Amino acid sequence: METGNKDFARPVDAAAVMRLLPSRPRLLALGEPTHGEDALLGLRNELFRQLVEEEGYRTIVLESDCVRGLAVDAYVTTGTGTLDDVMERGFSHGWGASAANRALVRWMREYNEEHPASERLRFAGMDGPLEITGAASPRQSLTALHDHLAAHVDPHLLPCTADTLDRLLGTDEPWTDEAVMTDPSRSVGRSAEAGELRLLADDLVALLDTQTPHLLTAASRDDWDRARLYGRTATGLLRYHHWTADPSPARMTRLLATRDAMMAGNLLALADRGPVLVHAHNSHLQRDKSSMNMWDHPRLEWWSAGALVSARLGERYAFLATALGTIRHHGVDTPPTDTLEGLLYALPEDRCVVDPARLSAALGDTGPAHRVSPWFGYAPFDPAHLPRTDGIVFLADVRQG
């Protein structure tokens, strides 16, 4: 390939991204190949500002706890709380410590202060209340859903009382026991109480659905959206806990698939409100199956959130994968010339957006090899996914700090 040929590469901006797509997508997904690098998040912030100002996007979604994210959204939309507070309690996975995430939240609040409510920006998390080490109790989401319904519908329609939920939930410690991830026998996810909670959660969600016309007049659309979020989260968490108790070889695959299904449900609900930019790991947003090796399990494969959303939205879903050249502070040095990253690294631009169709034409029949990184946290771009990508964002060098 002639690396000086710029037919397939342009500087990264909203206009260059939109030129790759047949129309403005309802959900524009920007992937990242690793977490925790503020250089990637800074680029995301720049792109979101441009999408807001030039393309009418109003919502950004991050790979963070969807319930915690409600605190961030309240801050950016109405000023509820303080910036320090929402950065501490509004993010999961430690993302609140990121300077780039802090800058994003601050800018969104400042933007909303200067614009009418009809143009306000919204923040959301796409992930469930889940960590690699375990899952949250369904208490918060289940009781919040019950409280919303109890405040607005005939009490005789409720399938249970709040006291019944509290009794069945018990204490939170068994739900959040981290040992469950390696020992299914410790899980309470298949107890009699958990089974009853799953039925009640399903009934509460069904009641929310059947009472929608009334609920939209009795409270605000935001209240209804939030109740639906609590319903998705409660049923998803109960399903996740059910599978933590599964002793079969399919256990981890089911847990990973359940997590991505929860993500997909949140993304589809947000896309109903208007155009959305979502930022998460490439593996969650790609249209292809995700895969990983974990502990002593054979290779695990499951359908990503992006694959599930793409199946529903079609061309209204667009996926931009991000590939990197170097991350020297993590031992990822100059990529070999026979890799996709190496070919892009030879371009004169430090940052560019690549048209995958034109890149494929330039590569011809000889595709680059898959790059193997010495750092576990970095997932190199897989050339096999090139035909399923709407664009590639490439950063030649990711520097610390």
Short mmCIF file of C-alpha atoms in Angstrom, two decimals:
data_model
loop_
_atom_site.label_atom_id
_atom_site.label_comp_id
_atom_site.label_asym_id
_atom_site.label_seq_id
_atom_site.Cartn_x
_atom_site.Cartn_y
_atom_site.Cartn_z
CA MET A 1 0.00 0.00 0.00
CA GLU A 2 1.20 3.50 -0.76
CA THR A 3 1.08 5.10 2.67
CA GLY A 4 1.30 8.61 1.27
CA ASN A 5 -2.07 8.11 -0.41
CA LYS A 6 -4.61 10.14 1.54
CA ASP A 7 -7.70 9.04 -0.38
CA PHE A 8 -8.78 6.93 2.59
CA ALA A 9 -7.61 9.16 5.50
CA ARG A 10 -8.77 12.58 6.68
CA PRO A 11 -8.20 14.66 9.82
CA VAL A 12 -10.55 13.65 12.63
CA ASP A 13 -13.61 15.86 12.85
CA ALA A 14 -17.39 15.51 12.73
CA ALA A 15 -17.58 16.47 9.06
CA ALA A 16 -15.09 13.76 8.06
CA VAL A 17 -17.04 11.18 10.06
CA MET A 18 -20.36 12.14 8.49
CA ARG A 19 -18.90 11.88 4.99
CA LEU A 20 -18.33 8.17 5.64
CA LEU A 21 -22.02 7.55 6.36
CA PRO A 22 -25.13 7.51 4.14
CA SER A 23 -27.04 9.66 6.67
CA ARG A 24 -26.80 10.91 10.23
CA PRO A 25 -27.05 7.79 12.42
CA ARG A 26 -29.40 7.66 15.36
CA LEU A 27 -26.62 6.03 17.36
CA LEU A 28 -23.00 6.82 16.50
CA ALA A 29 -20.61 4.48 18.32
CA LEU A 30 -16.99 5.47 18.90
CA GLY A 31 -14.93 2.55 20.17
CA GLU A 32 -11.65 2.50 22.02
CA PRO A 33 -9.12 -0.37 22.05
CA THR A 34 -8.16 0.18 25.69
CA HIS A 35 -9.48 1.96 28.75
CA GLY A 36 -7.94 4.64 30.91
CA GLU A 37 -6.12 6.78 28.33
CA ASP A 38 -7.16 10.43 28.55
CA ALA A 39 -5.75 11.09 25.06
CA LEU A 40 -8.54 8.92 23.66
CA LEU A 41 -11.14 10.56 25.89
CA GLY A 42 -9.94 14.03 24.90
CA LEU A 43 -10.48 13.16 21.25
CA ARG A 44 -13.94 11.87 22.16
CA ASN A 45 -14.72 15.17 23.90
CA GLU A 46 -13.67 17.18 20.84
CA LEU A 47 -15.78 15.04 18.54
CA PHE A 48 -18.83 15.29 20.81
CA ARG A 49 -18.59 19.09 20.89
CA GLN A 50 -18.52 19.18 17.10
CA LEU A 51 -21.43 16.76 16.83
CA VAL A 52 -23.43 18.96 19.21
CA GLU A 53 -22.65 22.18 17.36
CA GLU A 54 -22.76 20.90 13.78
CA GLU A 55 -24.97 17.80 13.72
CA GLY A 56 -27.56 18.27 16.45
CA TYR A 57 -26.42 15.50 18.81
CA ARG A 58 -27.58 16.05 22.37
CA THR A 59 -26.69 12.88 24.32
CA ILE A 60 -23.41 11.17 25.14
CA VAL A 61 -23.29 7.66 26.62
CA LEU A 62 -20.25 6.15 28.32
CA GLU A 63 -19.35 2.61 29.37
CA SER A 64 -20.34 3.27 32.96
CA ASP A 65 -23.08 2.27 35.43
CA CYS A 66 -26.45 3.40 34.03
CA VAL A 67 -27.96 4.00 37.47
CA ARG A 68 -25.00 5.98 38.77
CA GLY A 69 -25.11 7.99 35.57
CA LEU A 70 -28.46 9.47 36.60
CA ALA A 71 -26.58 11.66 39.10
CA VAL A 72 -24.31 13.00 36.35
CA ASP A 73 -27.30 13.69 34.11
CA ALA A 74 -29.06 15.57 36.92
CA TYR A 75 -25.97 17.71 37.39
CA VAL A 76 -25.45 18.60 33.73
CA THR A 77 -29.15 19.27 33.11
CA THR A 78 -30.22 21.07 36.31
CA GLY A 79 -27.07 21.69 38.35
CA THR A 80 -28.11 19.22 41.07
CA GLY A 81 -25.12 18.46 43.30
CA THR A 82 -21.53 19.52 42.74
CA LEU A 83 -18.97 18.54 40.14
CA ASP A 84 -16.78 16.86 42.76
CA ASP A 85 -19.72 14.87 44.08
CA VAL A 86 -20.94 13.55 40.72
CA MET A 87 -17.44 12.65 39.58
CA GLU A 88 -17.09 10.55 42.73
CA ARG A 89 -20.47 8.80 42.80
CA GLY A 90 -21.77 9.16 39.23
CA PHE A 91 -19.28 6.83 37.52
CA SER A 92 -18.32 3.18 37.87
CA HIS A 93 -15.04 1.39 37.07
CA GLY A 94 -13.04 4.34 38.46
CA TRP A 95 -13.88 6.52 35.42
CA GLY A 96 -14.72 9.49 37.67
CA ALA A 97 -11.02 10.05 38.35
CA SER A 98 -10.35 10.83 34.69
CA ALA A 99 -9.46 14.46 33.95
CA ALA A 100 -11.02 14.13 30.50
CA ASN A 101 -14.31 12.82 31.93
CA ARG A 102 -14.32 15.70 34.40
CA ALA A 103 -13.74 18.17 31.56
CA LEU A 104 -16.62 16.62 29.61
CA VAL A 105 -19.09 16.92 32.51
CA ARG A 106 -17.98 20.49 33.25
CA TRP A 107 -18.41 21.54 29.60
CA MET A 108 -21.85 19.92 29.36
CA ARG A 109 -23.02 21.81 32.45
CA GLU A 110 -21.67 25.11 31.09
CA TYR A 111 -23.33 24.48 27.73
CA ASN A 112 -26.70 23.78 29.36
CA GLU A 113 -26.48 26.96 31.44
CA GLU A 114 -26.23 28.98 28.24
CA HIS A 115 -28.92 27.20 26.20
CA PRO A 116 -32.68 26.68 26.54
CA ALA A 117 -34.08 23.44 27.98
CA SER A 118 -35.08 22.27 24.49
CA GLU A 119 -31.40 22.18 23.49
CA ARG A 120 -29.93 20.77 26.69
CA LEU A 121 -27.32 18.04 26.61
CA ARG A 122 -27.88 14.72 28.36
CA PHE A 123 -25.50 12.20 29.93
CA ALA A 124 -26.06 8.47 30.39
CA GLY A 125 -24.26 5.28 31.30
CA MET A 126 -24.77 2.19 29.14
CA ASP A 127 -23.45 -0.49 31.51
CA GLY A 128 -25.35 -2.27 34.21
CA PRO A 129 -24.32 -1.97 37.88
CA LEU A 130 -21.66 -4.58 37.19
CA GLU A 131 -17.95 -4.97 37.75
CA ILE A 132 -15.61 -7.80 36.77
CA THR A 133 -15.58 -8.79 40.43
CA GLY A 134 -19.35 -9.02 40.80
CA ALA A 135 -22.75 -7.36 40.52
CA ALA A 136 -24.85 -5.03 42.61
CA SER A 137 -27.93 -6.02 44.54
CA PRO A 138 -31.14 -5.42 42.57
CA ARG A 139 -32.50 -3.51 45.58
CA GLN A 140 -31.98 0.05 44.32
CA SER A 141 -33.48 -0.41 40.88
CA LEU A 142 -36.30 -2.74 41.98
CA THR A 143 -37.47 -0.53 44.84
CA ALA A 144 -37.19 2.63 42.71
CA LEU A 145 -39.43 1.03 40.07
CA HIS A 146 -41.94 -0.01 42.74
CA ASP A 147 -41.88 3.48 44.29
CA HIS A 148 -42.63 5.12 40.93
CA LEU A 149 -45.57 2.84 40.26
CA ALA A 150 -46.91 3.10 43.82
CA ALA A 151 -46.96 6.89 43.49
CA HIS A 152 -49.01 6.94 40.29
CA VAL A 153 -51.19 3.82 39.82
CA ASP A 154 -54.02 2.16 41.72
CA PRO A 155 -52.33 0.30 44.62
CA HIS A 156 -54.52 -2.74 43.93
CA LEU A 157 -52.65 -3.18 40.62
CA LEU A 158 -49.27 -3.58 42.29
CA PRO A 159 -48.13 -7.23 42.43
CA CYS A 160 -46.56 -6.77 45.87
CA THR A 161 -45.80 -4.30 48.63
CA ALA A 162 -42.50 -2.59 49.29
CA ASP A 163 -42.19 -4.66 52.48
CA THR A 164 -42.46 -7.85 50.44
CA LEU A 165 -39.61 -6.73 48.19
CA ASP A 166 -37.50 -5.82 51.20
CA ARG A 167 -38.10 -9.22 52.80
CA LEU A 168 -37.24 -11.14 49.64
CA LEU A 169 -34.13 -9.05 48.96
CA GLY A 170 -32.73 -9.60 52.44
CA THR A 171 -29.34 -8.02 53.12
CA ASP A 172 -27.15 -6.83 50.25
CA GLU A 173 -24.02 -8.75 51.27
CA PRO A 174 -24.94 -12.12 49.66
CA TRP A 175 -25.79 -10.34 46.39
CA THR A 176 -22.47 -8.49 46.29
CA ASP A 177 -20.20 -11.32 47.46
CA GLU A 178 -17.19 -11.16 45.11
CA ALA A 179 -16.37 -14.83 45.69
CA VAL A 180 -19.43 -15.66 43.60
CA MET A 181 -17.54 -14.94 40.38
CA THR A 182 -15.36 -18.02 40.88
CA ASP A 183 -17.68 -20.11 43.05
CA PRO A 184 -21.26 -20.53 41.73
CA SER A 185 -22.32 -22.33 44.90
CA ARG A 186 -22.07 -19.04 46.84
CA SER A 187 -24.60 -17.26 44.62
CA VAL A 188 -28.11 -16.45 45.84
CA GLY A 189 -29.26 -16.00 42.25
CA ARG A 190 -31.24 -19.27 42.20
CA SER A 191 -32.68 -19.14 45.69
CA ALA A 192 -36.43 -19.33 46.16
CA GLU A 193 -36.44 -15.65 47.08
CA ALA A 194 -34.54 -14.68 43.92
CA GLY A 195 -36.96 -16.71 41.81
CA GLU A 196 -39.92 -14.89 43.34
CA LEU A 197 -38.19 -11.54 42.82
CA ARG A 198 -37.73 -12.31 39.11
CA LEU A 199 -41.46 -12.92 38.74
CA LEU A 200 -42.33 -9.75 40.66
CA ALA A 201 -39.85 -7.68 38.65
CA ASP A 202 -41.42 -8.96 35.46
CA ASP A 203 -44.89 -8.06 36.76
CA LEU A 204 -43.75 -4.57 37.75
CA VAL A 205 -42.26 -3.96 34.29
CA ALA A 206 -45.44 -5.26 32.67
CA LEU A 207 -47.49 -2.88 34.84
CA LEU A 208 -45.24 0.00 33.79
CA ASP A 209 -45.84 -0.89 30.14
CA THR A 210 -49.60 -1.28 30.43
CA GLN A 211 -49.95 1.97 32.37
CA THR A 212 -47.77 4.02 30.01
CA PRO A 213 -50.53 6.36 28.69
CA HIS A 214 -51.52 7.26 32.25
CA LEU A 215 -47.95 7.51 33.55
CA LEU A 216 -46.96 9.93 30.80
CA THR A 217 -49.69 12.31 31.96
CA ALA A 218 -49.26 11.70 35.70
CA ALA A 219 -45.52 12.43 35.62
CA SER A 220 -42.88 13.64 33.16
CA ARG A 221 -41.37 11.78 30.22
CA ASP A 222 -38.06 11.85 32.10
CA ASP A 223 -39.72 10.13 35.07
CA TRP A 224 -41.10 7.44 32.75
CA ASP A 225 -37.74 6.96 31.04
CA ARG A 226 -36.07 6.63 34.43
CA ALA A 227 -38.65 4.05 35.58
CA ARG A 228 -38.03 2.05 32.42
CA LEU A 229 -34.30 2.19 33.15
CA TYR A 230 -34.92 0.85 36.65
CA GLY A 231 -37.07 -1.91 35.18
CA ARG A 232 -34.40 -2.96 32.65
CA THR A 233 -31.75 -2.86 35.35
CA ALA A 234 -33.74 -4.83 37.92
CA THR A 235 -34.65 -7.62 35.51
CA GLY A 236 -31.15 -7.64 34.03
CA LEU A 237 -29.47 -7.87 37.43
CA LEU A 238 -31.76 -10.66 38.56
CA ARG A 239 -31.00 -12.55 35.35
CA TYR A 240 -27.26 -11.92 35.83
CA HIS A 241 -27.38 -13.21 39.41
CA HIS A 242 -29.32 -16.25 38.21
CA TRP A 243 -26.48 -17.12 35.86
CA THR A 244 -23.80 -16.57 38.52
CA ALA A 245 -25.31 -19.63 40.21
CA ASP A 246 -24.97 -21.72 37.03
CA PRO A 247 -22.35 -24.47 37.45
CA SER A 248 -22.34 -25.41 33.75
CA PRO A 249 -19.52 -24.64 31.25
CA ALA A 250 -21.78 -22.03 29.64
CA ARG A 251 -21.81 -19.88 32.80
CA MET A 252 -19.30 -17.18 31.79
CA THR A 253 -20.64 -16.93 28.25
CA ARG A 254 -24.13 -16.33 29.65
CA LEU A 255 -22.86 -13.68 32.08
CA LEU A 256 -20.98 -11.81 29.35
CA ALA A 257 -23.95 -12.03 26.99
CA THR A 258 -26.33 -10.79 29.70
CA ARG A 259 -24.12 -7.77 30.35
CA ASP A 260 -24.01 -6.79 26.68
CA ALA A 261 -27.75 -7.36 26.35
CA MET A 262 -28.28 -4.91 29.21
CA MET A 263 -26.04 -2.42 27.42
CA ALA A 264 -27.99 -2.87 24.19
CA GLY A 265 -31.31 -2.29 25.94
CA ASN A 266 -30.04 0.97 27.39
CA LEU A 267 -28.67 2.15 24.04
CA LEU A 268 -31.89 1.42 22.17
CA ALA A 269 -33.92 3.30 24.78
CA LEU A 270 -31.61 6.32 24.53
CA ALA A 271 -31.70 6.28 20.73
CA ASP A 272 -35.48 6.72 20.96
CA ARG A 273 -34.89 10.19 22.43
CA GLY A 274 -32.66 11.50 19.65
CA PRO A 275 -29.18 11.15 18.10
CA VAL A 276 -26.63 9.71 20.53
CA LEU A 277 -22.84 9.41 20.65
CA VAL A 278 -21.76 6.34 22.62
CA HIS A 279 -18.17 5.73 23.70
CA ALA A 280 -17.07 2.30 24.93
CA HIS A 281 -14.60 -0.46 24.18
CA ASN A 282 -14.42 -1.64 20.57
CA SER A 283 -15.43 -5.12 21.71
CA HIS A 284 -18.75 -3.85 23.09
CA LEU A 285 -19.61 -1.73 20.06
CA GLN A 286 -18.48 -3.85 17.10
CA ARG A 287 -21.04 -5.62 14.91
CA ASP A 288 -19.22 -8.92 15.18
CA LYS A 289 -19.14 -11.40 18.03
CA SER A 290 -16.95 -10.44 20.95
CA SER A 291 -14.46 -12.92 22.36
CA MET A 292 -11.99 -13.20 25.19
CA ASN A 293 -9.95 -15.64 27.25
CA MET A 294 -10.77 -15.65 30.96
CA TRP A 295 -9.14 -17.59 33.76
CA ASP A 296 -9.19 -21.32 32.95
CA HIS A 297 -12.12 -21.09 30.55
CA PRO A 298 -11.75 -21.89 26.85
CA ARG A 299 -12.20 -18.97 24.49
CA LEU A 300 -15.53 -17.27 25.22
CA GLU A 301 -17.71 -15.80 22.48
CA TRP A 302 -20.93 -13.78 22.70
CA TRP A 303 -22.80 -11.16 20.68
CA SER A 304 -21.71 -7.64 21.53
CA ALA A 305 -24.06 -4.78 22.40
CA GLY A 306 -23.16 -3.23 19.04
CA ALA A 307 -24.17 -6.37 17.19
CA LEU A 308 -27.51 -6.46 19.01
CA VAL A 309 -28.21 -2.77 18.41
CA SER A 310 -27.10 -2.95 14.77
CA ALA A 311 -29.53 -5.82 14.18
CA ARG A 312 -32.35 -3.54 15.34
CA LEU A 313 -31.29 -0.17 13.92
CA GLY A 314 -29.59 -1.13 10.65
CA GLU A 315 -28.06 1.95 8.98
CA ARG A 316 -29.21 4.08 11.90
CA TYR A 317 -26.31 2.50 13.83
CA ALA A 318 -22.74 3.43 12.85
CA PHE A 319 -19.55 2.10 14.40
CA LEU A 320 -16.16 3.81 14.36
CA ALA A 321 -13.39 1.57 15.68
CA THR A 322 -10.28 3.17 17.16
CA ALA A 323 -6.80 1.79 16.49
CA LEU A 324 -3.52 2.98 18.04
CA GLY A 325 0.12 3.19 17.07
CA THR A 326 2.10 3.39 20.29
CA ILE A 327 1.36 3.50 24.01
CA ARG A 328 4.98 3.58 25.15
CA HIS A 329 4.18 4.01 28.85
CA HIS A 330 2.55 0.57 28.65
CA GLY A 331 5.21 -1.05 26.51
CA VAL A 332 3.35 -0.81 23.20
CA ASP A 333 6.04 0.42 20.82
CA THR A 334 6.08 1.23 17.10
CA PRO A 335 3.83 -1.29 15.35
CA PRO A 336 5.37 -3.66 12.80
CA THR A 337 4.94 -2.56 9.19
CA ASP A 338 2.96 -5.69 8.26
CA THR A 339 0.11 -4.86 10.68
CA LEU A 340 -2.87 -2.59 10.17
CA GLU A 341 -1.56 -0.29 12.87
CA GLY A 342 1.84 -0.25 11.18
CA LEU A 343 0.35 0.76 7.84
CA LEU A 344 -1.62 3.58 9.43
CA TYR A 345 1.37 4.62 11.55
CA ALA A 346 3.26 5.39 8.32
CA LEU A 347 0.71 8.06 7.40
CA PRO A 348 1.81 11.68 7.93
CA GLU A 349 -1.16 12.48 10.18
CA ASP A 350 -0.92 11.93 13.94
CA ARG A 351 -4.69 11.54 14.10
CA CYS A 352 -6.98 10.63 11.24
CA VAL A 353 -10.28 9.02 10.35
CA VAL A 354 -10.01 6.26 7.77
CA ASP A 355 -12.55 5.17 5.17
CA PRO A 356 -12.51 1.35 5.50
CA ALA A 357 -13.84 0.73 1.98
CA ARG A 358 -11.05 2.79 0.39
CA LEU A 359 -8.50 1.29 2.76
CA SER A 360 -9.60 -2.21 1.77
CA ALA A 361 -9.23 -1.27 -1.89
CA ALA A 362 -5.74 0.08 -1.22
CA LEU A 363 -4.74 -3.07 0.66
CA GLY A 364 -5.98 -5.37 -2.09
CA ASP A 365 -5.85 -9.09 -1.36
CA THR A 366 -2.94 -8.82 1.08
CA GLY A 367 -4.29 -7.93 4.48
CA PRO A 368 -2.15 -7.04 7.50
CA ALA A 369 -1.43 -9.51 10.28
CA HIS A 370 -3.10 -9.33 13.66
CA ARG A 371 -0.90 -7.45 16.08
CA VAL A 372 -0.02 -9.07 19.39
CA SER A 373 0.58 -6.58 22.19
CA PRO A 374 2.75 -7.17 25.27
CA TRP A 375 0.19 -5.28 27.37
CA PHE A 376 -2.93 -7.23 28.33
CA GLY A 377 -5.10 -4.11 28.55
CA TYR A 378 -4.67 -3.20 24.88
CA ALA A 379 -6.82 -4.95 22.29
CA PRO A 380 -5.27 -4.41 18.82
CA PHE A 381 -7.59 -3.91 15.91
CA ASP A 382 -8.54 -7.11 14.11
CA PRO A 383 -8.39 -6.69 10.31
CA ALA A 384 -11.06 -9.36 9.96
CA HIS A 385 -13.56 -6.81 11.29
CA LEU A 386 -12.67 -4.19 8.68
CA PRO A 387 -15.69 -4.84 6.40
CA ARG A 388 -18.04 -4.43 9.38
CA THR A 389 -16.68 -1.02 10.40
CA ASP A 390 -17.99 2.32 9.14
CA GLY A 391 -14.72 4.08 9.92
CA ILE A 392 -11.43 3.75 11.76
CA VAL A 393 -10.13 6.49 14.02
CA PHE A 394 -6.35 6.20 14.31
CA LEU A 395 -4.04 7.85 16.85
CA ALA A 396 -0.35 7.38 16.09
CA ASP A 397 0.97 8.01 19.60
CA VAL A 398 -0.85 7.92 22.90
CA ARG A 399 1.16 9.76 25.52
CA GLN A 400 0.79 9.65 29.29
CA GLY A 401 -0.63 12.63 31.12
#
